Coordinates of C-alpha atoms in Angstrom, one line a residue:
Chain A
M512 CA 33.1 0.5 22.7
F513 CA 34.6 2.3 25.6
I514 CA 37.4 3.7 23.6
S515 CA 37.9 6.5 26.0
N516 CA 40.2 4.1 27.9
A517 CA 42.2 3.4 24.8
W518 CA 42.7 7.1 24.2
A519 CA 43.7 7.8 27.7
E520 CA 47.3 8.4 26.7
E521 CA 46.2 11.3 24.7
Q522 CA 44.8 13.2 27.7
S523 CA 46.9 15.8 29.2
G524 CA 45.1 15.7 32.5
A525 CA 42.7 13.2 33.9
H526 CA 39.4 15.0 34.6
S527 CA 40.6 18.5 34.9
S528 CA 38.4 20.4 32.4
T529 CA 35.5 18.0 32.0
D530 CA 33.1 18.4 34.9
G531 CA 30.8 21.4 34.7
A532 CA 32.5 22.7 31.6
T533 CA 29.7 25.3 31.6
H534 CA 31.8 28.4 32.2
T535 CA 34.6 27.6 29.9
E536 CA 33.7 29.9 27.0
T537 CA 36.1 28.4 24.6
G538 CA 33.8 28.4 21.7
A539 CA 36.4 26.4 19.9
V540 CA 36.9 22.7 19.3
H541 CA 39.0 20.9 21.9
D542 CA 42.2 19.7 20.5
A543 CA 44.2 16.6 21.4
G544 CA 43.3 16.6 25.1
H545 CA 39.6 16.3 25.1
G546 CA 39.7 15.8 28.8
G547 CA 39.5 12.0 28.4
V548 CA 35.7 11.9 28.4
F549 CA 34.0 10.1 25.7
P550 CA 31.9 12.8 24.2
P551 CA 28.6 11.0 24.1
F552 CA 28.9 10.2 27.8
D553 CA 30.0 13.7 28.7
P554 CA 27.2 15.1 30.9
A555 CA 28.2 18.7 30.3
S556 CA 26.6 18.7 26.9
F557 CA 23.4 16.9 28.0
A558 CA 21.4 20.0 28.9
S559 CA 22.1 21.8 25.8
Q560 CA 21.5 18.8 23.6
L561 CA 18.2 18.0 25.4
L562 CA 17.0 21.6 25.1
W563 CA 17.7 22.0 21.5
L564 CA 16.4 18.6 20.7
A565 CA 13.2 19.5 22.4
I566 CA 12.9 22.7 20.5
T567 CA 13.8 21.3 17.1
F568 CA 11.8 18.1 17.4
G569 CA 8.8 20.1 18.8
V570 CA 8.9 22.4 15.8
F571 CA 9.3 19.5 13.5
Y572 CA 6.3 17.7 15.0
L573 CA 4.2 20.8 14.7
L574 CA 5.2 21.2 11.1
M575 CA 4.4 17.6 10.3
A576 CA 1.1 17.5 12.1
R577 CA -0.2 20.8 10.9
I578 CA 1.1 21.1 7.4
A579 CA 2.9 18.1 5.8
I580 CA 0.7 15.2 6.9
P581 CA -2.7 16.8 6.2
R582 CA -1.4 17.8 2.8
I583 CA -0.1 14.4 1.8
S584 CA -3.2 12.6 3.2
S585 CA -5.5 14.9 1.3
I586 CA -3.5 14.3 -1.9
L587 CA -3.7 10.6 -1.4
E588 CA -7.4 10.7 -0.6
V589 CA -8.2 12.9 -3.6
R590 CA -6.4 10.5 -5.8
R591 CA -8.1 7.5 -4.4
D592 CA -11.5 9.1 -4.8
R593 CA -10.7 10.1 -8.3
I594 CA -9.6 6.7 -9.2
S595 CA -12.6 5.0 -7.8
Q596 CA -14.8 7.6 -9.4
D597 CA -13.2 7.0 -12.7
L598 CA -13.6 3.3 -12.3
D599 CA -17.2 3.6 -11.5
E600 CA -17.7 5.9 -14.5
A601 CA -15.9 3.4 -16.7
N602 CA -18.1 0.6 -15.4
R603 CA -21.2 2.6 -15.9
M604 CA -20.2 3.4 -19.5
R605 CA -19.4 -0.2 -20.0
E606 CA -22.8 -1.2 -18.9
E607 CA -24.3 1.4 -21.2
A608 CA -22.3 0.1 -24.1
D609 CA -23.5 -3.4 -23.3
A610 CA -27.1 -2.3 -23.1
A611 CA -26.8 -0.4 -26.4
H612 CA -25.2 -3.4 -28.0
A613 CA -27.9 -5.7 -26.8
A614 CA -30.6 -3.3 -28.0
Y615 CA -29.0 -3.1 -31.4
E616 CA -28.9 -6.9 -31.6
H617 CA -32.5 -7.1 -30.6
E618 CA -33.5 -4.6 -33.2
L619 CA -31.6 -6.4 -35.8
A620 CA -33.3 -9.7 -35.0
E621 CA -36.7 -8.0 -35.0
A622 CA -36.1 -6.4 -38.3
R623 CA -35.0 -9.6 -39.8
K624 CA -38.1 -11.3 -38.5
N625 CA -40.3 -8.6 -39.9
A626 CA -38.5 -8.8 -43.2
T627 CA -39.4 -12.5 -43.7
A628 CA -43.0 -11.8 -42.6
I629 CA -43.3 -8.9 -45.1
A630 CA -41.8 -11.0 -47.9
Q631 CA -44.2 -13.8 -47.0
K632 CA -47.1 -11.5 -47.0
A633 CA -46.2 -10.0 -50.4
N634 CA -45.8 -13.4 -51.8
D635 CA -49.2 -14.5 -50.6
E636 CA -50.8 -11.4 -51.9
A637 CA -49.2 -11.8 -55.3
K638 CA -50.4 -15.4 -55.5
A639 CA -53.9 -14.5 -54.5
A640 CA -54.0 -11.8 -57.1
A641 CA -52.7 -14.0 -59.7
E642 CA -55.3 -16.7 -58.8
A643 CA -58.1 -14.1 -58.9
E644 CA -56.9 -13.0 -62.3
R645 CA -56.9 -16.5 -63.6
Q646 CA -60.3 -17.2 -62.3
K647 CA -61.7 -14.1 -63.9
T648 CA -60.1 -14.9 -67.2
E649 CA -61.4 -18.4 -67.0
A650 CA -64.9 -17.2 -66.2
G651 CA -64.8 -14.9 -69.2
L652 CA -63.6 -17.6 -71.4
A653 CA -66.2 -20.0 -70.2
E654 CA -68.8 -17.4 -70.8
K655 CA -67.6 -16.9 -74.4
L656 CA -67.6 -20.5 -74.9
A657 CA -71.2 -21.0 -73.7
E658 CA -72.3 -18.1 -75.8
A659 CA -70.6 -19.6 -78.9
E660 CA -72.1 -23.0 -78.2
A661 CA -75.5 -21.4 -77.9
R662 CA -75.1 -19.6 -81.2
I663 CA -74.0 -22.8 -82.9
A664 CA -76.9 -24.7 -81.4
G665 CA -79.2 -22.0 -82.6
I666 CA -77.8 -22.0 -86.1
R667 CA -77.9 -25.7 -86.2
A668 CA -81.5 -25.8 -85.1
K669 CA -82.3 -23.2 -87.7
A670 CA -80.3 -25.1 -90.2
L671 CA -82.2 -28.3 -89.3
G672 CA -85.5 -26.5 -89.6
D673 CA -84.4 -25.1 -92.9
V674 CA -83.5 -28.5 -94.1
D675 CA -87.0 -29.6 -93.5
E676 CA -88.3 -26.7 -95.5
I677 CA -85.9 -27.3 -98.3
A678 CA -86.7 -30.9 -98.4
A679 CA -90.4 -30.2 -98.5
G680 CA -89.8 -27.6 -101.2
T681 CA -87.6 -29.9 -103.2
A682 CA -90.0 -32.8 -102.8
E683 CA -92.8 -30.5 -104.0
T684 CA -90.8 -29.4 -107.0
I685 CA -89.9 -33.0 -107.7
V686 CA -93.4 -34.1 -107.5
K687 CA -94.5 -31.3 -109.6
E688 CA -91.9 -31.9 -112.2
L689 CA -91.9 -35.7 -112.2
L690 CA -95.6 -36.5 -111.4
G691 CA -97.3 -33.4 -112.6
G692 CA -99.5 -33.2 -109.5
T693 CA -99.5 -31.1 -106.5
V694 CA -99.2 -32.2 -103.0
T695 CA -100.4 -30.3 -99.9
K696 CA -97.8 -28.8 -97.7
A697 CA -99.0 -30.9 -94.7
D698 CA -98.5 -34.2 -96.6
L699 CA -95.1 -33.0 -97.6
A700 CA -94.1 -32.2 -94.0
K701 CA -95.3 -35.5 -92.8
A702 CA -93.3 -37.4 -95.4
V703 CA -90.2 -35.4 -94.7
S704 CA -90.4 -35.9 -91.0
E705 CA -90.9 -39.6 -91.5
A706 CA -88.0 -39.9 -93.8
A707 CA -85.9 -37.9 -91.3
K708 CA -86.9 -40.2 -88.6
Q709 CA -85.9 -43.2 -90.6
G710 CA -82.7 -41.8 -91.9
A711 CA -81.3 -39.7 -89.0
Chain B
M1492 CA 42.7 18.6 13.0
S1493 CA 42.9 15.6 15.1
N1494 CA 43.1 12.2 13.4
D1495 CA 41.5 10.0 16.0
P1496 CA 38.1 8.5 15.5
I1497 CA 36.5 10.0 18.6
H1498 CA 37.1 13.5 17.6
Q1499 CA 34.1 13.6 15.3
F1500 CA 31.7 13.2 18.2
Q1501 CA 33.0 16.3 20.0
I1502 CA 30.4 18.8 20.9
S1503 CA 31.6 22.3 20.2
K1504 CA 29.8 25.4 21.2
L1505 CA 28.9 27.7 18.4
I1506 CA 26.8 30.3 20.3
P1507 CA 27.5 30.0 24.0
L1508 CA 24.4 30.5 26.1
D1509 CA 24.6 30.3 29.8
F1510 CA 21.4 30.1 31.7
N1511 CA 21.8 30.2 35.5
G1512 CA 24.9 28.1 35.4
L1513 CA 23.2 25.6 33.0
D1514 CA 25.0 25.4 29.7
L1515 CA 22.4 25.7 27.0
S1516 CA 24.7 26.8 24.2
F1517 CA 23.9 26.4 20.6
T1518 CA 26.3 23.7 19.7
N1519 CA 27.2 21.9 16.5
S1520 CA 24.8 19.3 17.6
S1521 CA 22.0 21.9 17.8
L1522 CA 23.1 23.2 14.4
F1523 CA 22.6 19.9 12.8
M1524 CA 19.3 19.3 14.6
V1525 CA 18.1 22.5 13.1
A1526 CA 19.5 21.5 9.8
T1527 CA 17.7 18.1 10.0
V1528 CA 14.4 19.7 10.8
T1529 CA 14.8 22.3 8.1
A1530 CA 15.8 19.9 5.5
A1531 CA 13.1 17.3 6.3
S1532 CA 10.2 19.7 6.7
G1533 CA 11.4 21.8 3.8
F1534 CA 11.5 18.9 1.5
L1535 CA 8.1 17.6 2.5
V1536 CA 6.4 20.9 2.3
W1537 CA 8.0 21.9 -0.9
A1538 CA 7.5 18.5 -2.6
T1539 CA 3.8 18.5 -1.9
S1540 CA 3.2 22.2 -2.7
G1541 CA 2.1 21.2 -6.2
R1542 CA -0.5 18.7 -4.9
G1543 CA -0.4 17.0 -8.3
L1544 CA -2.9 14.3 -9.0
V1545 CA -0.2 12.6 -10.9
P1546 CA 2.8 13.1 -8.7
G1547 CA 6.2 14.2 -9.9
R1548 CA 9.4 12.5 -8.6
M1549 CA 9.8 14.5 -5.4
Q1550 CA 6.2 14.3 -4.5
S1551 CA 6.3 10.5 -5.1
I1552 CA 9.1 10.3 -2.6
A1553 CA 7.2 12.2 0.0
E1554 CA 4.1 10.1 -0.6
M1555 CA 6.0 6.9 -0.4
S1556 CA 7.6 7.8 2.9
Y1557 CA 4.2 8.7 4.2
E1558 CA 2.6 5.4 3.0
F1559 CA 5.6 3.4 4.3
V1560 CA 5.2 4.7 7.8
A1561 CA 1.4 4.6 7.6
S1562 CA 1.3 1.0 6.6
T1563 CA 3.9 0.0 9.3
L1564 CA 1.9 1.7 11.9
R1565 CA -1.4 0.3 10.7
D1566 CA 0.1 -3.3 10.7
A1567 CA 1.4 -3.0 14.2
A1568 CA -1.2 -1.0 15.9
G1569 CA -4.4 -1.2 13.8
T1570 CA -6.4 1.7 12.6
Q1571 CA -6.7 3.0 16.1
G1572 CA -3.0 3.5 16.0
M1573 CA -3.2 6.1 13.3
K1574 CA -3.8 8.8 15.9
F1575 CA -0.1 8.4 16.7
F1576 CA 0.9 8.8 13.1
P1577 CA 2.3 12.3 13.3
L1578 CA 4.5 11.2 16.2
V1579 CA 5.8 8.1 14.4
F1580 CA 6.2 9.9 11.1
S1581 CA 8.2 12.8 12.8
L1582 CA 10.4 10.3 14.6
F1583 CA 11.1 8.3 11.5
M1584 CA 11.9 11.3 9.4
F1585 CA 13.9 13.0 12.1
V1586 CA 16.1 9.9 12.7
L1587 CA 16.4 9.1 9.1
V1588 CA 17.5 12.6 8.0
A1589 CA 19.8 13.0 11.0
N1590 CA 21.4 9.7 10.2
L1591 CA 21.8 10.6 6.6
F1592 CA 23.2 14.0 7.4
G1593 CA 25.9 12.3 9.4
M1594 CA 27.1 10.6 6.3
F1595 CA 28.5 13.7 4.8
P1596 CA 32.1 14.5 5.5
Y1597 CA 32.6 17.0 8.4
F1598 CA 29.0 16.9 9.3
F1599 CA 28.0 16.0 12.9
T1600 CA 25.8 13.0 13.5
V1601 CA 23.1 14.0 15.9
T1602 CA 22.0 10.5 16.7
S1603 CA 25.5 9.4 17.7
H1604 CA 25.0 10.8 21.2
I1605 CA 23.2 8.6 23.7
I1606 CA 21.4 11.5 25.3
V1607 CA 19.7 12.3 22.0
T1608 CA 18.6 8.8 21.3
F1609 CA 17.6 8.3 24.9
A1610 CA 15.5 11.4 24.8
L1611 CA 13.7 10.2 21.7
A1612 CA 13.2 6.7 23.2
M1613 CA 11.9 8.1 26.4
L1614 CA 9.5 10.2 24.4
V1615 CA 8.1 7.0 23.0
I1616 CA 7.9 5.1 26.2
L1617 CA 6.4 8.1 28.1
T1618 CA 3.8 8.4 25.4
V1619 CA 3.0 4.7 25.8
I1620 CA 2.8 4.9 29.6
I1621 CA 0.8 8.1 29.8
Y1622 CA -1.6 7.2 27.1
G1623 CA -1.9 3.7 28.5
F1624 CA -2.9 4.9 31.9
W1625 CA -5.1 7.7 30.6
K1626 CA -7.0 5.4 28.3
H1627 CA -7.2 2.2 30.3
G1628 CA -6.6 3.3 33.9
L1629 CA -5.1 0.6 36.0
H1630 CA -6.0 -2.1 33.5
F1631 CA -3.0 -0.9 31.7
L1632 CA -0.9 -2.8 34.2
G1633 CA -2.5 -5.9 32.7
L1634 CA 0.3 -5.6 30.2
F1635 CA 2.6 -7.2 32.6
V1636 CA 0.4 -10.1 33.4
P1637 CA 0.5 -12.6 30.6
S1638 CA -2.3 -15.1 30.4
G1639 CA -2.0 -18.7 31.5
V1640 CA 0.5 -18.3 34.2
P1641 CA 0.2 -20.4 37.4
G1642 CA -0.3 -18.3 40.5
A1643 CA 2.9 -19.3 42.2
L1644 CA 5.1 -18.0 39.4
L1645 CA 3.0 -14.9 38.9
P1646 CA 5.1 -12.4 40.9
L1647 CA 8.2 -13.5 39.3
V1648 CA 6.8 -13.3 35.8
V1649 CA 5.3 -9.9 36.5
L1650 CA 8.7 -8.7 37.6
I1651 CA 10.3 -10.1 34.5
E1652 CA 7.8 -8.4 32.3
V1653 CA 8.4 -5.1 34.1
I1654 CA 12.1 -5.4 33.6
S1655 CA 11.5 -6.3 30.0
F1656 CA 9.2 -3.3 29.5
L1657 CA 11.7 -0.9 31.2
S1658 CA 14.5 -2.3 29.1
R1659 CA 12.7 -1.0 26.0
P1660 CA 13.8 2.6 26.1
I1661 CA 17.3 1.5 26.9
S1662 CA 17.4 -1.0 24.0
L1663 CA 15.7 1.5 21.6
S1664 CA 18.2 4.2 22.4
V1665 CA 21.3 2.1 22.7
R1666 CA 20.6 0.3 19.4
L1667 CA 20.5 3.5 17.4
F1668 CA 23.4 5.1 19.3
A1669 CA 25.6 2.0 19.0
N1670 CA 24.9 1.6 15.3
M1671 CA 25.7 5.2 14.5
L1672 CA 28.7 5.3 16.8
A1673 CA 30.2 2.0 15.6
G1674 CA 29.7 2.8 12.0
H1675 CA 31.3 6.2 12.2
I1676 CA 34.2 5.1 14.3
T1677 CA 35.0 2.2 11.9
L1678 CA 34.8 4.5 9.0
K1679 CA 37.2 6.9 10.6
V1680 CA 39.6 4.2 11.6
F1681 CA 39.8 2.9 8.0
A1682 CA 40.2 6.4 6.7
G1683 CA 43.0 6.8 9.2
F1684 CA 44.6 3.7 7.8
V1685 CA 44.4 5.1 4.3
T1686 CA 46.2 8.3 5.3
S1687 CA 48.8 6.6 7.5
L1688 CA 49.6 4.0 4.9
S1689 CA 49.9 6.4 2.0
A1690 CA 52.4 8.4 4.1
L1691 CA 54.8 5.5 3.7
G1692 CA 55.7 6.1 0.1
A1693 CA 54.8 4.3 -3.0
V1694 CA 54.3 0.8 -1.5
G1695 CA 52.2 2.5 1.1
I1696 CA 50.0 4.1 -1.5
G1697 CA 49.6 0.7 -3.1
G1698 CA 48.7 -0.9 0.2
A1699 CA 46.3 1.9 1.0
I1700 CA 44.0 0.7 -1.7
L1701 CA 42.7 -2.0 0.6
P1702 CA 41.5 0.2 3.4
L1703 CA 40.2 2.7 0.8
A1704 CA 38.0 0.0 -0.7
M1705 CA 37.0 -1.0 2.8
A1706 CA 36.0 2.5 3.5
V1707 CA 34.0 2.8 0.4
A1708 CA 32.2 -0.5 1.2
L1709 CA 31.6 0.7 4.8
T1710 CA 30.1 3.9 3.5
G1711 CA 27.6 2.0 1.5
L1712 CA 26.8 -0.1 4.5
E1713 CA 26.5 3.0 6.6
F1714 CA 23.8 4.4 4.3
L1715 CA 21.9 1.1 4.6
V1716 CA 22.3 1.2 8.3
A1717 CA 21.0 4.8 8.4
F1718 CA 17.8 3.7 6.7
L1719 CA 17.5 0.5 8.6
Q1720 CA 18.0 2.0 12.0
A1721 CA 15.4 4.7 11.3
Y1722 CA 13.1 2.0 10.2
V1723 CA 13.7 -0.3 13.2
F1724 CA 13.2 2.7 15.5
A1725 CA 9.9 3.4 13.8
V1726 CA 8.7 -0.2 13.8
L1727 CA 9.5 -0.8 17.5
T1728 CA 7.8 2.5 18.3
C1729 CA 4.7 1.2 16.5
M1730 CA 4.8 -2.0 18.5
Y1731 CA 5.2 -0.3 21.8
L1732 CA 2.3 2.1 20.9
N1733 CA 0.2 -1.0 20.1
D1734 CA 0.8 -2.0 23.8
A1735 CA -0.7 1.3 24.9
L1736 CA -3.7 0.8 22.7
H1737 CA -4.3 -2.9 23.5
P1738 CA -2.7 -3.8 26.8
G1739 CA -4.9 -6.8 27.7
H1740 CA -3.5 -10.3 27.0
Chain C
M541 CA -10.2 10.1 -23.3
A542 CA -8.2 8.1 -25.8
G543 CA -9.1 8.5 -29.4
E544 CA -7.4 5.6 -30.9
N545 CA -9.2 2.7 -32.6
R546 CA -12.5 4.5 -33.2
T547 CA -14.9 3.4 -35.9
P548 CA -16.0 6.0 -38.5
E549 CA -19.0 6.9 -36.4
G550 CA -16.7 8.0 -33.6
E551 CA -17.5 5.1 -31.3
I552 CA -14.9 2.9 -29.5
P553 CA -15.6 -0.7 -30.5
E554 CA -16.9 -2.9 -27.7
E555 CA -13.9 -5.2 -27.7
E556 CA -11.5 -2.4 -27.1
L557 CA -13.5 -1.2 -24.1
E558 CA -13.6 -4.8 -22.7
R559 CA -10.0 -5.2 -23.1
R560 CA -9.1 -2.0 -21.4
L561 CA -11.4 -2.6 -18.4
R562 CA -10.0 -6.1 -18.0
A563 CA -6.4 -4.7 -18.1
L564 CA -7.3 -2.2 -15.4
D565 CA -8.9 -4.9 -13.2
D566 CA -5.8 -7.0 -13.6
K567 CA -3.5 -4.2 -12.7
L568 CA -5.5 -3.3 -9.6
D569 CA -5.5 -6.8 -8.4
R570 CA -1.8 -7.2 -8.9
N571 CA -1.2 -4.0 -7.1
R572 CA -3.3 -5.1 -4.2
E573 CA -1.4 -8.4 -4.0
I574 CA 2.0 -6.7 -4.2
R575 CA 1.1 -4.3 -1.4
A576 CA -0.2 -7.1 0.8
E577 CA 3.0 -9.1 0.3
A578 CA 5.2 -6.2 1.1
Q579 CA 3.4 -5.6 4.3
K580 CA 4.1 -9.1 5.4
S581 CA 7.8 -8.7 5.5
R582 CA 9.2 -8.6 9.0
P583 CA 11.4 -5.8 10.2
D584 CA 15.1 -6.1 10.5
N585 CA 16.0 -9.1 8.4
S586 CA 19.6 -8.1 7.6
G587 CA 22.1 -10.1 9.5
F588 CA 24.2 -7.3 10.9
G589 CA 21.3 -5.2 12.0
N590 CA 19.5 -8.2 13.5
A591 CA 22.5 -9.3 15.5
L592 CA 23.0 -5.8 16.9
R593 CA 19.3 -5.6 17.7
L594 CA 19.2 -8.9 19.6
S595 CA 22.3 -8.1 21.6
T596 CA 21.1 -4.7 22.6
E597 CA 17.8 -6.3 23.7
F598 CA 19.7 -8.7 26.0
V599 CA 22.2 -6.2 27.3
S600 CA 19.5 -3.6 28.0
A601 CA 17.4 -6.0 30.0
V602 CA 20.4 -7.0 32.1
L603 CA 21.3 -3.3 32.6
V604 CA 17.8 -2.5 33.8
G605 CA 17.8 -5.4 36.1
A606 CA 21.1 -4.2 37.5
A607 CA 19.9 -0.7 37.9
I608 CA 16.8 -1.8 39.7
G609 CA 18.9 -4.0 41.9
W610 CA 21.3 -1.3 42.7
G611 CA 18.5 1.1 43.5
I612 CA 16.8 -1.4 45.8
D613 CA 20.2 -2.0 47.5
K614 CA 20.5 1.6 48.2
V615 CA 17.1 1.8 49.7
S616 CA 17.0 -1.4 51.7
G617 CA 19.7 -2.5 54.1
Y618 CA 20.8 -5.8 52.6
P619 CA 23.5 -4.8 50.2
P620 CA 24.1 -7.5 47.7
W621 CA 20.9 -9.4 47.6
G622 CA 18.8 -7.0 45.7
M623 CA 21.5 -6.6 43.1
I624 CA 21.9 -10.4 42.7
F625 CA 18.2 -11.1 42.5
F626 CA 17.5 -8.4 40.0
L627 CA 20.5 -9.1 38.0
L628 CA 19.3 -12.7 37.6
L629 CA 15.9 -11.4 36.7
G630 CA 17.4 -9.1 34.3
F631 CA 19.3 -11.9 32.7
V632 CA 16.1 -14.0 32.4
A633 CA 14.2 -11.0 31.0
G634 CA 17.1 -10.4 28.5
V635 CA 16.9 -14.0 27.3
I636 CA 13.1 -13.7 26.9
N637 CA 13.5 -10.5 25.0
V638 CA 15.9 -12.1 22.6
M639 CA 13.8 -15.1 22.1
R640 CA 10.8 -12.9 21.4
A641 CA 12.7 -10.7 19.0
A642 CA 14.2 -13.7 17.2
G643 CA 10.8 -15.3 16.8
T644 CA 11.4 -18.4 18.9
M645 CA 8.7 -17.4 21.3
A646 CA 5.3 -15.9 20.9
D647 CA 5.3 -12.2 21.6
P648 CA 2.0 -11.2 23.1
H649 CA 2.9 -7.6 22.5
R650 CA 3.0 -8.0 18.8
K651 CA -0.2 -8.1 16.8
G652 CA -0.9 -11.4 15.2
F653 CA 2.6 -12.7 15.6
E654 CA 3.3 -16.4 15.9
P655 CA 6.5 -18.2 16.7
K656 CA 8.2 -19.7 13.7
A657 CA 8.0 -23.4 14.6
A658 CA 6.1 -23.7 17.8
P659 CA 3.2 -26.1 18.6
K660 CA -0.1 -24.5 19.4
K661 CA 0.1 -23.3 23.0
A662 CA -2.8 -25.2 24.6
A663 CA -1.9 -26.1 28.2
P664 CA -1.6 -23.1 30.5
L665 CA 0.6 -25.0 32.9
D666 CA 4.3 -24.6 32.4
D667 CA 4.1 -21.4 30.5
E668 CA 7.0 -19.2 31.5
D669 CA 9.7 -21.7 32.2
E670 CA 12.3 -19.8 34.2
D671 CA 15.5 -21.5 33.4
E672 CA 15.1 -21.6 29.7

């Protein structure tokens, strides 16, 4: 690494113009004979380099610490907050959607349950009504039937009574016609009823 | 223009300033320090001026470099180490941009001078020492006393630890300096081969392809080294700062 | 908000929401894993850079030892002994530096760092072996 030895042949003089090169106001680049000192190890430039390094690095540090770093950190923080906020929002919405979905399902089940109940109730009602109707009709028919039977019985009884009278009248006429005598009505009635007893 | 590899490290005064016999001129080195600071801070400030929630490309680069240094520091020194973040970030960006500036032809490489790298390394070590003593008082010296050492060996071990500690600024500075120096010298040497070979006529030009290819490959390597050395400087800084924060073993 | 895949009533169907939330969760987890892995990578893994780093660690320790030795020699009256002693110490410190940097030895200065293939250090007895 110490190439200054290797380049020794290029030097014009050994250490003529190196030490304390402070007052040499050349302002120009040294040509072939750089005095034989390896520039990074040349103490003459140290002070200037240190000073300007201090100045520039100091300025840089201030710029970073005051401007650039706060800016970037705030950008990153805003983004992080925004992301977490958005994530929370998305989660919350997801939960809401879940709740809404569950409610919807619940409602649907309820409605379906209600529907069957209503149908069942309507069915029962219809059946009951039909039953009532039937019973009413039956009752009416039974009534009519009873009434008819009563009339028939009445007519029959009357008819039977008439039969007795007709038989008595006929027997009177026959007796009159055939025997030429008269019979009392009481005797006629007795005979008829006795005949009826025997015959019926 | 000289053709030797050392010429590129020459310090030339641009604005001579004499202060009581002390040479404080504004040199080409100073010029490139200013250029480094301007470019780095200009880029960072400009790229983040939009403060976009969804970053553009430049803002992404700025954010990534921030995150990179922040995670390195947090890994090495914990969350307490973040108070050193401006320092570490400035160091990293300065060294990185200075190294990269040196990659351009005819530009001066600021970090190829030992005094510059030594000054930066001393800045780190002094920060460690001063902060260590300020925060922990004399317990900071517990840094040099590893646990589980038998009493007889203790003085020797402490001395060795002290030497190891003091060697840190040296190694930090020499590493960066040596990498930059070696890289640029090698590059210049191969470039010299190209020119000297191609002066030999047609065969020379054909033969000059090899050093040219080598120079191209070396340039690629040098870019990598520029990043790597800045990174290593930053990582070691973080580790040394961790010692200032947690000196006890 | 995205407007794709809406039912006629303007609502995003449940499955779509589910899918998107799950995709976001996956992406976040993967991102976290990637970042955790990236942080685990050790510095300076390239060969050339590592070699230069280890050599400078060693050389700088020797140099510091030599410097201290030289300084002590100038102050005290026994010329070579300080230099010899501290040069040796510098050598040892250099070796230790290199071993720590290479990962062969545990570095107490590094957070949570463990040597690559070392048994658990239980016994405190022969800790810092000088002539390693």
